[in-house]
């Protein structure tokens, strides 16, 4: 069973050369049902970094632009933009992103 490390999207973009399995939460900004690819960001800011996600392996979710998703994925393209292939996705609408970020930082301090 693969180990998926928890990261934020900007960290995946910065550290992508050293990662394989990643887990992150982000808001779906754009999704193309024809190609199965989407853009995800973990911030509502207009200049926030995005990650390209291949959702073609995911069949049981109707993706909705603007919704938040937790994604477990493998990095498949390490150029720009970094592209990951999702293996598990779940909708996490209603999540308090700031509280989530604080919890991840607290977890890192103790593990």
Short mmCIF file of C-alpha atoms in Angstrom, two decimals:
data_model
loop_
_atom_site.label_atom_id
_atom_site.label_comp_id
_atom_site.label_asym_id
_atom_site.label_seq_id
_atom_site.Cartn_x
_atom_site.Cartn_y
_atom_site.Cartn_z
CA UNK A 1 0.00 0.00 0.00
CA UNK A 2 1.53 3.34 -1.02
CA UNK A 3 2.33 6.02 1.54
CA UNK A 4 0.82 9.40 0.73
CA UNK A 5 2.46 12.33 2.51
CA UNK A 6 0.30 15.34 3.36
CA UNK A 7 1.34 18.51 1.54
CA UNK A 8 -0.05 21.82 0.43
CA UNK A 9 -0.17 22.53 -3.29
CA UNK A 10 2.60 25.13 -3.18
CA UNK A 11 4.86 22.58 -1.43
CA UNK A 12 4.16 19.96 -4.09
CA UNK A 13 5.10 22.49 -6.74
CA UNK A 14 8.31 23.45 -4.87
CA UNK A 15 9.39 19.95 -3.80
CA UNK A 16 8.04 17.85 -6.67
CA UNK A 17 11.43 16.40 -7.55
CA UNK A 18 11.56 14.57 -4.18
CA UNK A 19 8.00 13.25 -3.95
CA UNK A 20 5.97 10.32 -5.23
CA UNK A 21 2.73 9.83 -3.35
CA UNK A 22 1.01 13.00 -2.17
CA UNK A 23 -2.20 13.85 -0.36
CA UNK A 24 -3.70 17.31 -0.41
CA UNK A 25 -6.94 19.24 -0.16
CA UNK A 26 -7.84 21.77 -2.80
CA UNK A 27 -10.67 23.60 -4.49
CA UNK A 28 -11.48 22.50 -8.03
CA UNK A 29 -10.98 25.54 -10.25
CA UNK A 30 -11.50 23.97 -13.65
CA UNK A 31 -12.52 20.52 -14.87
CA UNK A 32 -12.81 19.06 -18.38
CA UNK A 33 -15.06 15.99 -18.50
CA UNK A 34 -13.72 15.07 -21.95
CA UNK A 35 -10.06 14.75 -20.88
CA UNK A 36 -10.65 14.01 -17.18
CA UNK A 37 -8.16 16.69 -16.14
CA UNK A 38 -8.74 19.48 -13.66
CA UNK A 39 -6.93 22.34 -11.96
CA UNK A 40 -6.91 22.47 -8.17
CA UNK A 41 -5.82 25.23 -5.78
CA UNK A 42 -5.65 25.28 -1.98
CA UNK A 43 -6.33 29.01 -1.75
CA UNK A 44 -9.05 31.39 -2.87
CA UNK A 45 -6.44 34.01 -3.81
CA UNK A 46 -6.19 34.85 -7.50
CA UNK A 47 -2.40 34.38 -7.54
CA UNK A 48 -2.46 31.01 -5.75
CA UNK A 49 -0.54 28.12 -7.26
CA UNK A 50 -2.46 25.40 -9.01
CA UNK A 51 -1.86 21.73 -9.60
CA UNK A 52 -3.00 19.80 -12.66
CA UNK A 53 -4.82 16.61 -11.65
CA UNK A 54 -5.62 13.61 -13.86
CA UNK A 55 -8.96 12.31 -12.58
CA UNK A 56 -9.41 9.66 -15.31
CA UNK A 57 -9.13 6.78 -12.78
CA UNK A 58 -11.95 8.23 -10.65
CA UNK A 59 -15.41 7.14 -11.74
CA UNK A 60 -17.72 7.49 -8.74
CA UNK A 61 -17.65 11.27 -8.21
CA UNK A 62 -19.46 13.99 -10.14
CA UNK A 63 -16.89 16.79 -10.02
CA UNK A 64 -18.19 20.27 -9.29
CA UNK A 65 -16.08 23.37 -9.92
CA UNK A 66 -15.73 25.31 -6.67
CA UNK A 67 -15.97 22.25 -4.42
CA UNK A 68 -13.15 21.10 -2.15
CA UNK A 69 -11.66 17.64 -2.59
CA UNK A 70 -9.11 15.57 -0.71
CA UNK A 71 -6.90 13.86 -3.27
CA UNK A 72 -4.38 11.03 -2.97
CA UNK A 73 -2.21 10.94 -6.05
CA UNK A 74 1.09 10.04 -7.69
CA UNK A 75 3.21 12.60 -9.51
CA UNK A 76 3.25 11.74 -13.22
CA UNK A 77 4.79 14.88 -14.74
CA UNK A 78 7.45 16.88 -12.94
CA UNK A 79 7.57 19.83 -15.34
CA UNK A 80 5.40 22.90 -15.35
CA UNK A 81 2.67 22.53 -14.45
CA UNK A 82 3.24 19.60 -12.11
CA UNK A 83 0.68 16.91 -12.92
CA UNK A 84 -0.57 14.22 -10.55
CA UNK A 85 -2.78 11.18 -11.23
CA UNK A 86 -5.49 10.78 -8.61
CA UNK A 87 -6.06 7.35 -7.09
CA UNK A 88 -8.54 8.39 -4.36
CA UNK A 89 -10.75 11.45 -4.19
CA UNK A 90 -13.40 12.51 -1.73
CA UNK A 91 -15.48 15.63 -1.45
CA UNK A 92 -14.72 17.70 1.66
CA UNK A 93 -16.98 20.74 1.13
CA UNK A 94 -17.49 22.63 4.35
CA UNK A 95 -13.92 22.15 5.54
CA UNK A 96 -12.34 25.08 7.37
CA UNK A 97 -9.16 25.44 5.30
CA UNK A 98 -7.36 27.60 7.87
CA UNK A 99 -8.09 25.09 10.64
CA UNK A 100 -6.89 22.28 8.35
CA UNK A 101 -3.63 24.16 7.64
CA UNK A 102 -3.10 24.79 11.36
CA UNK A 103 -3.71 21.09 12.12
CA UNK A 104 -1.21 19.98 9.47
CA UNK A 105 1.45 22.36 10.83
CA UNK A 106 0.78 21.14 14.40
CA UNK A 107 1.01 17.52 13.25
CA UNK A 108 4.36 18.20 11.60
CA UNK A 109 5.76 19.69 14.82
CA UNK A 110 5.07 16.49 16.75
CA UNK A 111 5.78 13.79 14.16
#
